[in-house]
Amino acid sequence: MKWKKHFISIIIAALLFANIAPNLISAQGYDVVSEEPIVMVSIDEIQDVNTEEYQQELYDELNKNLIYSDDSTINIRNIEIYDNELLVQTTFESEALKADLNIKFDSESEEIVIDSVIEENGTVEQNQYRVTMQQLEDDHYSTIFTNLETDETFESNPVRLQASIIPAIVYRIGSAIIQYTITKIGTKKILKIGKRSFYSKSKDAAKKAVANFTDITLDVGGGKKVYFTKAKMRHILERHHPNYWTGKENKSFFDPDLSVNDIKNIVIKVINKNKLTISKQLNKQQKISVRAKVNGIEYEVNFNGHGHVSTAYPVGK
């Protein structure tokens, strides 16, 4: 499948990553605060992909978003699906350059690997890259290429391209194919904390976890009370507990080994250590945030102006 276009430069529309912030999700929390939680994105199940439809749509996508010279062509040589792997093989050719890219998606190991062979001005360069997608915020992602031989890493940057680290042709065509494939097939999100990985869950997981949770009312003095409901415990689990996380972008997570009862007790302890402050603030009917250390970790508990716990999470040691 071939086509020709003007090749002023290879441009991915809006660089495919418009408005990406320069930094990855930074996160505190987790029992070992130095372990920074990172949200990874991988393709979902691939067995049901219609290869002919996918190839045509990928052709249309590349044709729409990439610009070529009159003497250049790009060919999607082959698309195969076997077991848990999707293989996309492409060739780009111009008068001075030829680039073969084999891109392999593995839905089981969550790995994306690019094998590239570039011929330019009589020289041949072969490289292999591992590509990871990290969630920044909302639906924006950072694409990271790691050269498997040199271990050099290139992270996509909408402002500045580090072309010396990775050939621009590999980055731009590879990124276009990966971004489209992830959008086409669907994604699964993986929260990585150190060496541990946690897949995003449906809301049913947290719902089941709080099935036996009973709403709590605590006296904070001065005739004031605060309330911790089942609904808010569920909210905390969905946003801040790795085992019940639903995929939302967040900056802090509880130790994954903490139970629902453990988190309930943490919230109660933080409240008990801040009774006077909470009582005074409730008189103003304004939102309240208090912090306290429990077992060496500092936690924050937030309330609305009527004394209902709205959320809770770790903030560090």
Short mmCIF file of C-alpha atoms in Angstrom, two decimals:
data_model
loop_
_atom_site.label_atom_id
_atom_site.label_comp_id
_atom_site.label_asym_id
_atom_site.label_seq_id
_atom_site.Cartn_x
_atom_site.Cartn_y
_atom_site.Cartn_z
CA MET A 1 0.00 0.00 0.00
CA LYS A 2 1.84 3.16 -1.17
CA TRP A 3 1.29 6.85 -1.52
CA LYS A 4 3.25 10.02 -2.32
CA LYS A 5 3.07 13.49 -0.85
CA HIS A 6 5.21 16.61 -0.36
CA PHE A 7 8.01 16.01 2.15
CA ILE A 8 8.93 19.40 3.55
CA SER A 9 9.34 17.55 6.84
CA ILE A 10 7.51 14.72 8.45
CA ILE A 11 4.89 16.30 10.61
CA ILE A 12 2.44 14.52 12.81
CA ALA A 13 -0.67 16.62 13.15
CA ALA A 14 -0.38 18.57 16.36
CA LEU A 15 2.58 16.24 17.01
CA LEU A 16 -0.07 13.81 18.23
CA PHE A 17 0.69 15.00 21.72
CA ALA A 18 -0.41 18.62 21.76
CA ASN A 19 -0.53 20.32 25.14
CA ILE A 20 1.55 17.61 26.81
CA ALA A 21 3.20 18.88 29.96
CA PRO A 22 6.95 18.29 30.20
CA ASN A 23 6.86 16.19 33.36
CA LEU A 24 5.37 12.81 34.15
CA ILE A 25 2.83 12.30 36.89
CA SER A 26 4.64 12.88 40.14
CA ALA A 27 3.13 11.09 43.06
CA GLN A 28 3.67 10.88 46.74
CA GLY A 29 2.14 8.40 49.01
CA TYR A 30 2.56 4.67 49.02
CA ASP A 31 4.35 3.41 52.11
CA VAL A 32 7.72 4.02 50.47
CA VAL A 33 7.33 7.62 49.38
CA SER A 34 10.47 7.48 47.25
CA GLU A 35 8.71 5.05 44.90
CA GLU A 36 7.02 7.30 42.33
CA PRO A 37 3.76 5.88 40.96
CA ILE A 38 3.57 6.10 37.17
CA VAL A 39 0.52 5.39 35.02
CA MET A 40 1.40 3.33 31.95
CA VAL A 41 -0.83 2.74 28.93
CA SER A 42 -0.89 -0.44 26.86
CA ILE A 43 -3.09 -1.88 24.14
CA ASP A 44 -6.04 -4.02 25.10
CA GLU A 45 -6.91 -7.43 23.63
CA ILE A 46 -5.97 -7.71 19.95
CA GLN A 47 -7.44 -11.03 18.85
CA ASP A 48 -10.62 -9.47 17.46
CA VAL A 49 -8.86 -6.85 15.33
CA ASN A 50 -9.84 -6.95 11.65
CA THR A 51 -6.42 -6.64 9.99
CA GLU A 52 -7.73 -5.45 6.61
CA GLU A 53 -9.85 -2.74 8.20
CA TYR A 54 -7.03 -1.75 10.54
CA GLN A 55 -4.53 -1.52 7.67
CA GLN A 56 -6.81 0.67 5.57
CA GLU A 57 -7.61 2.97 8.48
CA LEU A 58 -3.94 3.19 9.44
CA TYR A 59 -3.15 4.09 5.82
CA ASP A 60 -5.77 6.85 5.94
CA GLU A 61 -4.45 8.14 9.26
CA LEU A 62 -0.84 8.31 8.10
CA ASN A 63 -1.88 9.84 4.79
CA LYS A 64 -3.80 12.53 6.66
CA ASN A 65 -1.14 13.39 9.22
CA LEU A 66 2.21 12.90 7.46
CA ILE A 67 3.63 14.95 4.59
CA TYR A 68 6.06 13.54 1.99
CA SER A 69 8.11 14.75 -0.99
CA ASP A 70 7.29 13.80 -4.55
CA ASP A 71 10.08 11.22 -4.58
CA SER A 72 9.10 9.52 -1.33
CA THR A 73 6.79 6.61 -0.57
CA ILE A 74 5.64 4.77 2.50
CA ASN A 75 4.51 1.17 2.32
CA ILE A 76 2.63 -0.78 4.96
CA ARG A 77 4.24 -4.07 4.00
CA ASN A 78 2.48 -6.41 6.37
CA ILE A 79 0.16 -6.62 9.36
CA GLU A 80 -0.11 -9.86 11.32
CA ILE A 81 -1.79 -11.00 14.50
CA TYR A 82 -0.64 -14.14 16.28
CA ASP A 83 -1.25 -15.17 19.88
CA ASN A 84 -1.09 -11.92 21.88
CA GLU A 85 1.03 -10.01 19.37
CA LEU A 86 0.29 -7.49 16.64
CA LEU A 87 3.07 -6.89 14.10
CA VAL A 88 3.08 -3.83 11.81
CA GLN A 89 5.81 -3.67 9.14
CA THR A 90 6.39 -0.45 7.20
CA THR A 91 8.95 0.93 4.76
CA PHE A 92 9.65 4.59 4.03
CA GLU A 93 11.71 5.46 0.95
CA SER A 94 12.95 8.72 -0.55
CA GLU A 95 15.84 9.58 -2.86
CA ALA A 96 18.36 9.71 0.00
CA LEU A 97 16.77 7.57 2.69
CA LYS A 98 15.18 4.18 3.25
CA ALA A 99 13.74 3.15 6.62
CA ASP A 100 12.24 -0.23 7.52
CA LEU A 101 10.24 -0.28 10.76
CA ASN A 102 8.85 -3.43 12.37
CA ILE A 103 6.59 -2.52 15.28
CA LYS A 104 5.44 -5.29 17.62
CA PHE A 105 2.68 -4.83 20.18
CA ASP A 106 2.37 -7.50 22.88
CA SER A 107 -0.90 -7.24 24.81
CA GLU A 108 0.21 -9.82 27.37
CA SER A 109 3.59 -8.37 28.37
CA GLU A 110 2.44 -4.78 27.64
CA GLU A 111 5.59 -4.29 25.55
CA ILE A 112 5.89 -2.26 22.36
CA VAL A 113 9.15 -2.81 20.45
CA ILE A 114 10.39 -1.14 17.27
CA ASP A 115 13.11 -2.71 15.11
CA SER A 116 14.48 -0.14 12.66
CA VAL A 117 16.91 -0.37 9.75
CA ILE A 118 17.86 2.96 8.17
CA GLU A 119 19.91 3.31 4.98
CA GLU A 120 21.15 6.82 4.28
CA ASN A 121 24.06 8.07 2.15
CA GLY A 122 25.50 4.59 1.83
CA THR A 123 25.42 3.78 5.56
CA VAL A 124 23.13 1.35 7.37
CA GLU A 125 22.02 1.84 10.98
CA GLN A 126 20.10 -0.81 12.90
CA ASN A 127 18.43 -0.17 16.26
CA GLN A 128 15.83 -1.67 18.55
CA TYR A 129 13.67 0.46 20.81
CA ARG A 130 11.28 -0.31 23.63
CA VAL A 131 8.43 2.17 23.61
CA THR A 132 6.32 3.01 26.64
CA MET A 133 3.30 5.27 26.92
CA GLN A 134 2.89 7.15 30.18
CA GLN A 135 -0.25 9.05 31.10
CA LEU A 136 0.25 12.70 31.93
CA GLU A 137 -3.23 14.07 32.53
CA ASP A 138 -6.66 13.53 31.06
CA ASP A 139 -6.05 11.75 27.73
CA HIS A 140 -2.58 13.13 27.09
CA TYR A 141 0.40 10.79 26.96
CA SER A 142 4.17 10.92 26.88
CA THR A 143 5.88 8.52 24.47
CA ILE A 144 9.26 7.24 25.66
CA PHE A 145 11.75 5.45 23.41
CA THR A 146 14.58 3.44 25.00
CA ASN A 147 17.41 2.14 22.82
CA LEU A 148 17.80 -1.46 23.97
CA GLU A 149 21.51 -1.56 23.12
CA THR A 150 22.71 1.78 24.56
CA ASP A 151 19.89 2.26 27.11
CA GLU A 152 19.57 5.88 25.94
CA THR A 153 16.07 7.24 26.47
CA PHE A 154 14.14 9.80 24.46
CA GLU A 155 10.90 11.30 25.78
CA SER A 156 8.53 13.07 23.41
CA ASN A 157 8.56 16.83 23.88
CA PRO A 158 6.21 19.06 21.88
CA VAL A 159 8.63 21.98 22.19
CA ARG A 160 12.00 20.37 21.51
CA LEU A 161 12.86 17.16 19.61
CA GLN A 162 16.06 15.38 20.64
CA ALA A 163 16.79 14.14 17.14
CA SER A 164 20.37 13.21 18.01
CA ILE A 165 19.16 10.48 20.36
CA ILE A 166 16.72 8.78 18.01
CA PRO A 167 16.30 9.20 14.24
CA ALA A 168 13.40 11.55 13.59
CA ILE A 169 11.94 9.18 10.99
CA VAL A 170 11.68 6.42 13.60
CA TYR A 171 10.18 8.69 16.22
CA ARG A 172 7.62 10.34 14.01
CA ILE A 173 6.35 7.38 11.99
CA GLY A 174 6.63 5.05 15.00
CA SER A 175 4.74 7.48 17.23
CA ALA A 176 2.00 7.93 14.64
CA ILE A 177 1.46 4.18 14.29
CA ILE A 178 1.58 3.54 18.04
CA GLN A 179 -0.77 6.40 18.90
CA TYR A 180 -3.30 5.34 16.27
CA THR A 181 -3.12 1.66 17.25
CA ILE A 182 -3.70 2.40 20.92
CA THR A 183 -6.66 4.61 20.02
CA LYS A 184 -8.07 2.02 17.59
CA ILE A 185 -7.74 -1.10 19.73
CA GLY A 186 -8.36 0.45 23.11
CA THR A 187 -6.19 0.85 26.17
CA LYS A 188 -5.64 -0.64 29.54
CA LYS A 189 -3.97 1.43 32.22
CA ILE A 190 -1.32 0.08 34.55
CA LEU A 191 -0.22 1.80 37.74
CA LYS A 192 3.43 1.01 38.43
CA ILE A 193 4.82 1.56 41.92
CA GLY A 194 8.40 0.37 42.10
CA LYS A 195 8.37 -3.19 40.76
CA ARG A 196 4.65 -3.71 41.43
CA SER A 197 1.96 -3.22 38.79
CA PHE A 198 -1.77 -2.64 39.29
CA TYR A 199 -4.36 -2.68 36.51
CA SER A 200 -7.19 -0.18 36.53
CA LYS A 201 -10.43 -1.67 37.84
CA SER A 202 -14.10 -1.08 37.21
CA LYS A 203 -16.02 0.78 39.90
CA ASP A 204 -17.53 -2.53 40.99
CA ALA A 205 -14.26 -3.46 42.75
CA ALA A 206 -14.47 -0.57 45.20
CA LYS A 207 -18.22 -1.02 45.55
CA LYS A 208 -17.73 -4.61 46.72
CA ALA A 209 -14.89 -3.60 49.02
CA VAL A 210 -17.08 -1.16 50.98
CA ALA A 211 -20.16 -3.42 51.10
CA ASN A 212 -19.82 -3.85 54.87
CA PHE A 213 -18.60 -0.33 55.60
CA THR A 214 -20.79 1.56 58.07
CA ASP A 215 -21.09 5.35 58.04
CA ILE A 216 -19.15 6.97 60.89
CA THR A 217 -19.98 10.03 62.98
CA LEU A 218 -17.27 11.58 65.18
CA ASP A 219 -17.58 14.30 67.82
CA VAL A 220 -14.85 16.92 67.41
CA GLY A 221 -15.89 19.13 70.31
CA GLY A 222 -17.71 22.41 70.59
CA GLY A 223 -20.93 20.68 69.68
CA LYS A 224 -19.56 19.87 66.23
CA LYS A 225 -19.52 16.52 64.44
CA VAL A 226 -17.89 15.16 61.29
CA TYR A 227 -19.14 12.38 59.04
CA PHE A 228 -17.36 9.67 57.05
CA THR A 229 -19.71 7.87 54.67
CA LYS A 230 -19.53 4.68 52.65
CA ALA A 231 -19.74 6.73 49.45
CA LYS A 232 -16.63 8.71 50.35
CA MET A 233 -14.69 5.62 51.36
CA ARG A 234 -15.50 4.22 47.94
CA HIS A 235 -14.33 7.47 46.33
CA ILE A 236 -11.03 7.26 48.24
CA LEU A 237 -10.46 3.67 47.11
CA GLU A 238 -11.22 4.45 43.46
CA ARG A 239 -8.82 7.40 43.39
CA HIS A 240 -6.06 6.53 45.85
CA HIS A 241 -5.83 2.78 46.48
CA PRO A 242 -3.85 0.78 43.87
CA ASN A 243 -6.08 -2.30 44.26
CA TYR A 244 -9.27 -0.35 43.49
CA TRP A 245 -7.92 2.43 41.27
CA THR A 246 -10.19 3.15 38.28
CA GLY A 247 -7.58 4.81 36.07
CA LYS A 248 -8.06 8.45 37.03
CA GLU A 249 -4.95 10.62 37.12
CA ASN A 250 -3.87 11.12 40.73
CA LYS A 251 -0.78 12.17 42.59
CA SER A 252 -0.82 9.97 45.67
CA PHE A 253 -1.66 6.39 46.55
CA PHE A 254 -2.01 4.41 49.73
CA ASP A 255 0.21 1.44 50.45
CA PRO A 256 -1.50 -1.29 48.37
CA ASP A 257 -1.36 -3.64 51.36
CA LEU A 258 -3.66 -1.42 53.44
CA SER A 259 -7.21 -2.74 53.90
CA VAL A 260 -10.42 -0.74 53.92
CA ASN A 261 -10.42 -0.99 57.71
CA ASP A 262 -6.82 0.28 57.83
CA ILE A 263 -7.76 3.34 55.80
CA LYS A 264 -10.82 3.95 57.96
CA ASN A 265 -8.62 3.90 61.06
CA ILE A 266 -6.11 6.26 59.44
CA VAL A 267 -8.86 8.77 58.69
CA ILE A 268 -10.19 8.50 62.25
CA LYS A 269 -6.72 9.05 63.73
CA VAL A 270 -6.10 12.13 61.57
CA ILE A 271 -9.46 13.53 62.67
CA ASN A 272 -8.80 12.81 66.36
CA LYS A 273 -5.43 14.59 66.15
CA ASN A 274 -7.06 17.70 64.67
CA LYS A 275 -10.34 17.96 66.59
CA LEU A 276 -9.83 21.53 67.80
CA THR A 277 -8.84 22.82 64.36
CA ILE A 278 -11.77 21.07 62.67
CA SER A 279 -14.27 22.32 65.25
CA LYS A 280 -13.16 25.93 64.82
CA GLN A 281 -13.22 25.73 61.02
CA LEU A 282 -16.70 24.20 60.99
CA ASN A 283 -18.01 27.41 62.52
CA LYS A 284 -17.01 29.15 59.28
CA GLN A 285 -18.69 26.50 57.09
CA GLN A 286 -15.69 26.45 54.76
CA LYS A 287 -13.77 23.57 53.27
CA ILE A 288 -11.25 22.08 55.69
CA SER A 289 -7.94 20.27 55.20
CA VAL A 290 -6.01 18.71 58.07
CA ARG A 291 -2.91 16.56 58.25
CA ALA A 292 -1.32 14.17 60.73
CA LYS A 293 1.24 11.38 60.78
CA VAL A 294 0.12 7.79 61.25
CA ASN A 295 2.80 5.08 61.46
CA GLY A 296 5.38 7.51 60.10
CA ILE A 297 3.37 8.55 57.03
CA GLU A 298 1.64 11.93 56.79
CA TYR A 299 -1.96 11.86 55.56
CA GLU A 300 -4.38 14.59 54.58
CA VAL A 301 -8.13 14.48 55.19
CA ASN A 302 -10.43 17.00 53.50
CA PHE A 303 -13.96 18.01 54.55
CA ASN A 304 -16.70 20.08 52.97
CA GLY A 305 -18.12 23.02 54.90
CA HIS A 306 -20.66 20.81 56.67
CA GLY A 307 -18.17 18.36 58.16
CA HIS A 308 -18.42 15.51 55.66
CA VAL A 309 -15.14 13.83 54.70
CA SER A 310 -14.63 14.45 50.98
CA THR A 311 -11.35 12.60 50.46
CA ALA A 312 -8.18 11.36 52.14
CA TYR A 313 -4.74 10.39 50.87
CA PRO A 314 -1.06 10.17 51.86
CA VAL A 315 1.16 13.19 51.28
CA GLY A 316 4.57 11.88 52.34
CA LYS A 317 6.79 11.06 55.28
#
